Amino acid sequence: MTINRRDLLGYSAAAIGATALGLPKIAKAAGELTIAYNVNLPSWDPTTGPSAVNPTIQGLYQSVFDQFIPQKPDLSFAPGLLTEWGWNDDRTKIMMTVRDGVKWHDGSAFTAEDVVWSLQRAGDEKTGNPIQFVWKNVNNFKIDGNKITGDVVQFDPVYFKWMSFLTGYIMPKAYYEKVGAEGFEKAPIGTGPYMVDKFERNAFLRLKANPNYWGGKPAFENVTIKFVTDAASRVAEIESGSSQVTLEIPYEEYDRLIAKDGLAGSCKNVSDIGMIFFNDIEAMLDKNVRQAAVMAVDKELLVKRLLRGYGQSIATLETPEYTAFDASIKVEHDPEKAKELLAASGYSPEKPVKFTIQTTKGFKPKDYEMIQAIVGMWRKVGIEATIEVYEIAKHYELRAADKLAPAAFYNWGNAIGDPTTSTGFAMYGPSPHSVWDSQDLIDMINPLWGEKDEAKRIAGWKAVDKYIAEQAYVLPLIQYAQPIVHAKGVNVVQHVSGALLPALMTPA
């Protein structure tokens, strides 16, 4: 499969150092911090396997590893291990400048060779990078001191944006080649603000501040991250004082907790959306069924009742912050029309169409309850859906194998806000992240991967979004607001990507 991601780029370097990233400048470490986290960490390699494309664990990776190009909390790009990056005039070469004086956690020097090795490894299909089809678009790298050039095999305007996104991490060449994949899992090192002190799978991660971090040593010397996948247990953690920070709890609990003495919180819209994948199997091959399933869902009611007004409903896989958002695309809530469509295919509340819908439970606030409510809305129009609960890791496994149920709930993260990384990956059949494989959509999307005219490219993606809405190939639900509750003794900076970063936390 050949794919080229889009959007211009060629960002020039700006200020250098901790302030460029929005990291706090604290000279003295300030003790212990405990965080109740909502997911487990399956793997320590942030560039291979299903974990690498799981948006919810990127905050863990970003604590230990550095991305090529970091993002500030508002998602703007900043100099990091790369201080300059861009294209030549005819877009046949890329140029990068590597930061001097950075150390890996084992004390060895970070060099331009680490950058080149990481990019070559990411572009090699044998290594199992899920975004290999992006990284392979540049090769023949050459190093001159701290300057790197590479030849463009296939122009990809979003190539540099990916350096801030999933799998865009720099790995330690010499160390990895010495210890191998198994050794790296046992003792991972990066250049990030924290070093791994101890890791117990499915239990906790203990981090120790990196005293040599190029962006300044983090405020908290020791951070313990407990893996608490049950939302009620995370509430208990913060309420009892066992943890000082937690996230992704039910919104009614968020409201209750922030009203208590000693606790505070933040709940802002982030780049995550809630959606229901439709797989092109069984009942979902019937356009009437798909359209009815979409029209029957009252998204505004979900936001108001279940989410207590936090977040907002969406009609496409783009949020208002995304480059290709088009407010003119509307999807009506019309249960009566849904009944008519189902009736045309021989279904009714008395003789419903039946299929399975998969969902997580407690992974995102009210995920399971939202699906329960949707199943109830569907039942009224003639759809009988059976709920199957699974862990998020199972979702990735099934999606990669194109074996999701006819309907499957998921939260999609798109921190770089480009349509290729929302609609593109989620809906392009050959993508390992999509389960809708119809040729009409593949043909419509294909020309956009390599479109060099930015205005034409974005217009093309808007047309794709409109067509998807008309055909009901997916059910976009909401843009999430992420609830974070913390002790008043801790200052927490919320990152719009949804990543919870201990390096952005300071004592109050």
XYZ file of C-alpha atoms in Angstrom:
508
model
C 0.000 0.000 0.000
C 1.308 3.430 -0.870
C -0.007 6.308 1.188
C 1.194 9.890 1.464
C -0.066 12.083 4.230
C -0.789 15.776 3.613
C -0.620 19.356 4.891
C 2.136 21.817 4.356
C 4.661 22.119 7.169
C 8.291 23.059 6.825
C 8.212 24.606 10.231
C 11.239 26.753 11.027
C 12.968 26.718 14.379
C 11.838 29.054 17.098
C 13.053 29.464 20.636
C 15.059 26.695 22.212
C 14.712 25.055 25.623
C 12.131 24.327 28.232
C 10.040 27.411 27.604
C 9.590 26.425 23.958
C 7.819 23.286 25.113
C 5.870 24.926 27.889
C 7.803 22.833 30.432
C 8.052 24.319 33.912
C 11.478 25.609 34.929
C 11.977 24.261 38.430
C 15.441 24.171 39.893
C 14.642 21.919 42.833
C 12.815 18.621 42.755
C 9.749 18.442 44.948
C 9.223 14.915 46.135
C 6.615 12.386 45.218
C 3.661 12.341 42.837
C 1.208 9.486 42.348
C -1.121 9.279 39.335
C -4.040 6.879 38.865
C -3.903 6.134 35.129
C -6.732 4.658 33.097
C -4.866 2.156 30.888
C -2.065 -0.372 31.108
C 1.184 -0.105 29.192
C 1.562 -3.232 27.018
C 4.951 -2.495 25.451
C 7.943 -0.197 25.895
C 8.725 0.270 22.204
C 6.714 3.346 21.132
C 7.337 2.661 17.451
C 6.124 -0.898 16.855
C 2.992 -2.943 17.340
C -0.547 -1.926 18.332
C 0.585 0.042 21.397
C 2.396 2.508 19.165
C -0.894 3.768 17.712
C -2.825 3.823 20.987
C -3.386 7.555 21.701
C -4.158 6.932 25.364
C -0.660 5.759 26.306
C 1.316 8.422 24.453
C 1.644 10.429 27.672
C 3.570 7.503 29.190
C 5.847 7.270 26.169
C 6.392 11.040 26.084
C 7.527 10.941 29.693
C 10.421 8.606 28.869
C 11.134 9.242 25.180
C 11.339 12.383 23.105
C 9.556 12.780 19.822
C 11.416 14.246 16.861
C 9.288 17.400 17.136
C 7.286 17.984 20.340
C 3.980 19.800 20.687
C 3.140 22.416 23.289
C -0.027 21.947 25.359
C -1.993 23.939 22.731
C -0.711 21.527 20.008
C 1.599 24.087 18.381
C 4.950 22.665 17.314
C 8.212 23.473 19.078
C 11.916 22.703 18.702
C 12.957 19.547 20.496
C 15.613 17.023 19.565
C 15.211 18.546 16.132
C 15.729 22.302 16.350
C 15.111 23.000 12.651
C 13.319 21.062 9.925
C 11.939 21.660 6.442
C 12.017 20.990 2.707
C 14.105 22.337 -0.118
C 12.308 24.491 -2.700
C 11.290 21.678 -5.057
C 10.333 19.319 -2.206
C 12.856 16.659 -3.259
C 14.891 16.786 -0.049
C 14.334 17.304 3.666
C 16.740 19.059 6.025
C 16.976 18.700 9.801
C 19.205 20.124 12.516
C 19.822 17.993 15.610
C 20.129 19.442 19.114
C 23.617 19.268 20.631
C 24.466 18.223 24.178
C 21.613 15.768 24.818
C 22.240 12.534 26.765
C 20.422 9.220 26.773
C 19.330 7.940 30.162
C 22.410 5.693 30.321
C 24.651 8.737 29.986
C 25.686 8.131 26.374
C 25.524 10.971 23.864
C 22.504 11.482 21.651
C 23.613 12.076 18.052
C 22.320 12.586 14.532
C 22.945 8.870 13.970
C 20.173 8.077 16.439
C 17.788 10.239 14.402
C 18.699 8.616 11.088
C 18.623 5.097 12.528
C 15.198 5.749 14.077
C 13.794 7.029 10.762
C 15.278 4.167 8.766
C 14.010 1.632 11.269
C 10.541 3.196 11.204
C 10.494 3.025 7.396
C 11.530 -0.645 7.282
C 8.437 -2.829 6.979
C 10.258 -5.662 8.797
C 10.289 -3.741 12.091
C 6.493 -3.643 12.420
C 5.958 0.116 12.621
C 2.212 0.640 12.022
C 2.959 3.948 10.247
C 5.755 2.505 8.093
C 3.992 3.691 4.947
C 4.671 7.282 6.059
C 8.274 6.846 7.200
C 9.334 5.024 4.027
C 8.724 8.199 1.998
C 12.201 9.581 2.755
C 15.496 7.679 2.499
C 19.185 8.036 1.601
C 19.892 10.103 4.702
C 23.226 11.882 4.977
C 24.812 13.281 8.154
C 27.133 16.274 8.339
C 27.809 17.092 11.986
C 24.417 17.898 13.488
C 22.826 18.430 10.058
C 20.816 15.722 8.292
C 19.474 15.603 4.739
C 17.243 12.969 3.159
C 15.907 12.249 -0.312
C 12.138 12.355 -0.830
C 10.907 9.128 -2.412
C 7.292 10.214 -2.420
C 6.284 13.704 -1.348
C 4.296 13.714 1.867
C 3.389 17.176 3.143
C 2.539 15.784 6.588
C 5.822 13.919 7.013
C 7.089 16.348 9.647
C 3.755 16.455 11.439
C 4.063 12.729 11.978
C 7.246 13.454 13.900
C 4.957 14.840 16.624
C 2.450 12.018 16.449
C 2.107 8.243 16.773
C 5.412 6.328 16.394
C 7.323 9.629 15.987
C 9.907 8.833 18.667
C 13.696 8.750 18.558
C 15.199 5.484 19.774
C 18.766 4.817 21.058
C 20.678 3.149 18.207
C 23.708 1.793 20.079
C 21.766 0.709 23.169
C 18.981 -1.003 21.203
C 21.446 -2.847 18.978
C 23.309 -3.978 22.096
C 20.351 -5.256 24.166
C 17.857 -6.136 21.419
C 14.079 -5.940 21.548
C 13.762 -8.196 24.602
C 16.421 -6.320 26.525
C 14.831 -3.006 25.663
C 11.483 -4.165 27.061
C 13.218 -5.070 30.324
C 15.231 -1.841 30.606
C 14.031 0.921 28.258
C 15.937 4.198 27.972
C 15.121 7.433 26.206
C 16.115 11.087 26.347
C 12.851 12.211 27.954
C 12.178 14.082 31.209
C 11.785 10.877 33.225
C 13.726 7.625 33.504
C 12.136 4.230 34.184
C 12.908 3.243 37.775
C 10.610 0.226 38.106
C 7.853 -1.300 36.003
C 5.361 -3.960 37.060
C 3.138 -4.899 34.132
C -0.580 -4.349 34.826
C 0.292 -2.788 38.187
C 2.440 0.353 38.186
C 5.261 2.331 36.642
C 7.745 4.241 38.759
C 9.612 7.102 37.129
C 12.625 9.064 38.329
C 13.366 12.602 37.157
C 16.086 12.887 34.513
C 18.606 15.322 36.038
C 20.182 15.921 32.634
C 17.015 16.576 30.674
C 17.704 19.131 27.954
C 14.409 20.877 28.718
C 15.128 21.191 32.440
C 14.701 18.687 35.245
C 11.009 18.020 36.050
C 9.577 19.387 39.284
C 8.676 16.020 40.832
C 11.635 13.771 41.621
C 9.613 10.548 41.733
C 6.379 9.746 39.925
C 4.392 6.569 40.480
C 1.788 5.786 37.846
C -0.742 3.202 38.977
C -2.608 1.372 36.222
C -6.211 1.630 37.410
C -8.463 0.614 34.534
C -11.699 0.752 36.537
C -13.190 4.264 36.658
C -14.751 3.811 40.102
C -11.399 2.710 41.461
C -9.750 5.834 40.035
C -12.354 7.930 41.835
C -11.529 6.098 45.059
C -7.807 6.678 44.476
C -8.169 10.452 44.248
C -10.821 10.755 46.941
C -8.804 8.765 49.459
C -5.632 10.685 48.713
C -3.813 7.554 47.519
C -3.255 9.337 44.208
C -2.849 13.057 43.628
C -3.957 13.069 39.992
C -6.379 11.027 37.911
C -8.255 11.330 34.628
C -11.110 9.959 32.542
C -13.681 9.555 35.286
C -17.459 9.929 34.956
C -18.426 13.574 34.612
C -20.813 13.502 37.558
C -17.933 12.271 39.686
C -15.728 15.023 38.272
C -18.286 17.649 39.306
C -18.636 16.072 42.754
C -14.914 15.737 43.393
C -13.849 19.236 42.371
C -16.375 20.615 44.849
C -14.595 18.862 47.713
C -12.007 20.557 49.888
C -8.485 19.877 48.754
C -9.379 18.887 45.192
C -9.464 20.812 41.917
C -9.832 19.915 38.271
C -9.763 20.762 34.611
C -12.137 19.566 31.898
C -11.367 20.900 28.418
C -12.179 19.699 24.923
C -9.300 17.608 23.599
C -8.433 16.173 20.206
C -10.142 12.831 20.959
C -13.470 11.896 19.453
C -15.921 9.112 20.231
C -17.113 7.188 17.196
C -18.657 3.902 16.121
C -16.856 2.029 13.376
C -19.121 0.275 10.892
C -17.551 -2.827 9.373
C -18.648 -3.661 5.837
C -20.082 -7.029 6.829
C -23.508 -8.487 7.579
C -26.248 -5.892 8.179
C -23.909 -2.939 7.589
C -23.784 -3.737 3.880
C -27.345 -2.359 3.765
C -27.237 1.433 3.350
C -30.711 1.750 4.867
C -29.521 0.033 8.049
C -26.463 2.262 8.307
C -28.412 5.465 7.714
C -31.078 4.426 10.194
C -28.435 3.597 12.797
C -27.000 7.100 12.398
C -30.311 8.973 12.289
C -31.697 7.207 15.360
C -28.956 8.511 17.665
C -29.651 11.742 19.545
C -26.083 12.942 20.100
C -27.122 16.173 21.809
C -29.029 14.155 24.392
C -25.967 11.980 24.996
C -23.838 15.053 25.656
C -26.457 16.700 27.857
C -27.585 13.713 29.917
C -24.657 11.308 30.049
C -21.761 13.738 29.709
C -23.373 16.535 31.740
C -22.781 19.009 28.935
C -19.048 18.326 28.640
C -17.784 17.869 25.071
C -19.840 18.400 21.924
C -21.575 16.374 19.226
C -19.906 15.942 15.820
C -21.210 15.049 12.362
C -17.898 13.959 10.798
C -14.579 12.637 12.046
C -13.278 16.227 12.170
C -13.578 18.511 15.193
C -13.617 22.326 14.934
C -9.860 22.338 15.647
C -9.062 20.062 12.686
C -7.884 21.481 9.366
C -10.733 20.023 7.286
C -13.629 20.750 9.640
C -16.737 21.733 7.668
C -19.623 23.092 9.746
C -21.979 22.815 6.758
C -22.010 19.013 6.951
C -24.998 18.037 9.053
C -26.504 14.677 9.960
C -30.105 14.867 11.088
C -31.509 13.126 14.137
C -34.729 11.697 12.738
C -35.995 8.449 14.302
C -39.127 8.458 12.132
C -37.018 8.566 8.965
C -34.887 5.809 10.468
C -38.004 3.638 10.820
C -38.922 4.313 7.177
C -35.471 3.329 5.970
C -35.532 0.117 7.984
C -39.039 -0.665 6.791
C -37.791 -0.377 3.189
C -35.358 -3.177 4.002
C -37.995 -5.291 5.739
C -37.246 -4.392 9.349
C -39.335 -2.928 12.160
C -39.368 -2.728 15.973
C -41.303 -6.015 15.890
C -38.903 -7.562 13.357
C -35.592 -5.863 14.051
C -32.324 -6.121 12.201
C -29.761 -7.717 14.514
C -26.024 -7.230 14.917
C -23.300 -6.990 17.576
C -21.735 -3.762 18.819
C -18.439 -3.863 20.689
C -17.377 -1.345 23.302
C -14.966 -0.669 26.122
C -16.295 -0.189 29.660
C -14.736 2.511 31.817
C -11.952 3.251 29.360
C -13.507 6.615 28.515
C -16.088 8.422 30.657
C -19.498 6.849 30.115
C -18.356 4.755 27.144
C -20.423 1.707 28.084
C -23.377 3.793 29.255
C -23.310 5.714 25.987
C -23.509 2.498 23.986
C -26.318 1.272 26.233
C -28.223 4.490 25.489
C -27.566 4.173 21.753
C -28.745 0.559 21.765
C -31.946 1.786 23.426
C -32.426 4.457 20.744
C -31.847 1.840 18.065
C -34.349 -0.555 19.618
C -37.127 2.001 19.197
C -36.634 2.163 15.425
C -36.064 -1.521 14.670
C -32.428 -2.323 15.446
C -31.541 -4.965 18.018
C -27.860 -4.681 18.919
C -26.104 -7.027 21.327
C -23.351 -5.385 23.363
C -19.988 -7.124 23.628
C -17.465 -5.611 26.050
C -13.744 -5.822 25.337
C -10.478 -4.269 26.492
C -8.970 -1.555 24.312
C -6.033 -3.829 23.409
C -8.517 -6.315 21.928
C -10.014 -3.559 19.808
C -6.625 -2.827 18.251
C -6.024 -6.501 17.601
C -9.407 -6.989 15.933
C -9.217 -3.765 13.936
C -5.762 -4.583 12.571
C -7.080 -7.981 11.453
C -10.286 -6.395 10.024
C -12.358 -8.549 12.361
C -14.365 -5.991 14.309
C -18.064 -6.618 14.791
C -20.497 -4.822 12.437
C -20.385 -1.896 14.915
C -17.574 -1.038 17.328
C -17.156 1.954 19.620
C -13.757 3.646 19.728
C -12.108 6.900 20.697
C -9.965 8.339 17.901
C -7.104 10.673 18.747
C -5.754 13.144 16.204
C -3.330 15.473 17.947
C -2.010 16.914 14.680
C -5.502 17.776 13.428
C -4.959 16.730 9.816
C -7.757 15.001 7.836
C -5.382 12.235 6.785
C -5.001 11.218 10.406
C -8.711 11.267 11.117
C -10.912 10.485 8.108
C -7.986 9.184 6.075
C -6.706 6.466 8.345
C -10.080 5.573 9.841
C -11.913 5.217 6.530
C -9.359 4.228 3.863
C -9.830 0.504 3.291
C -6.159 -0.498 2.817
C -5.212 1.283 6.045
C -4.602 -1.110 8.948
C -6.645 1.294 11.063
C -9.812 1.037 8.961
C -12.445 -1.678 8.626
C -14.574 -0.066 5.910
C -13.242 -1.346 2.591
C -15.614 -0.146 -0.133
C -13.917 0.700 -3.432
C -15.894 3.912 -3.956
C -14.291 5.464 -0.889
C -10.837 4.115 -1.706
C -11.049 5.684 -5.175
C -12.207 8.998 -3.734
C -9.415 9.162 -1.163
C -6.535 7.885 -3.318
C -5.745 11.171 -5.130
C -5.669 13.120 -1.857
C -2.665 11.296 -0.410
C -0.321 12.971 -2.885
C -2.111 16.277 -3.521
C 0.421 19.131 -3.391
C -2.113 21.964 -3.699
C -3.082 22.516 -0.070
C -6.423 24.237 -0.738
C -7.410 21.518 -3.196
C -6.333 18.832 -0.756
C -8.430 20.180 2.115
C -11.421 20.719 -0.180
C -11.033 17.108 -1.304
C -11.106 15.840 2.259
C -14.199 17.916 3.001
C -15.887 16.293 0.006
C -14.899 12.881 1.332
C -16.363 13.731 4.748
C -19.610 14.837 3.137
C -19.827 11.651 1.069
C -19.142 9.482 4.116
C -21.923 11.276 6.009
C -24.345 10.740 3.112
C -23.467 7.044 2.853
C -23.362 6.578 6.648
C -20.088 4.659 6.502
C -19.285 5.597 10.106
C -21.104 7.017 13.109
C -19.246 10.027 14.581
C -20.558 10.775 18.062
C -18.788 13.387 20.169
C -15.659 15.409 20.722
C -14.477 14.570 24.210
C -13.778 16.895 27.061
C -11.147 15.237 29.238
C -11.809 15.354 32.997
C -8.702 15.596 35.169
C -8.986 15.781 38.970
C -6.004 16.624 41.134
C -5.041 17.578 44.641
C -4.819 21.332 45.129
C -1.194 20.805 46.055
C -0.420 19.947 42.428
C -0.607 22.226 39.396
C -1.643 20.318 36.258
C -1.328 21.688 32.733
C -3.874 20.027 30.452
C -2.548 19.027 27.025
C -5.058 19.257 24.164
C -3.741 15.969 22.758
C -5.159 14.252 25.825
C -1.721 13.154 26.996
C -1.340 13.447 30.774
C 2.265 14.569 31.235
C 3.877 14.540 34.701
C 6.638 16.776 33.328
C 4.043 19.563 33.058
C 3.034 19.169 36.705
C 4.460 21.260 39.522
C 3.830 21.665 43.254
C 1.206 24.324 43.901
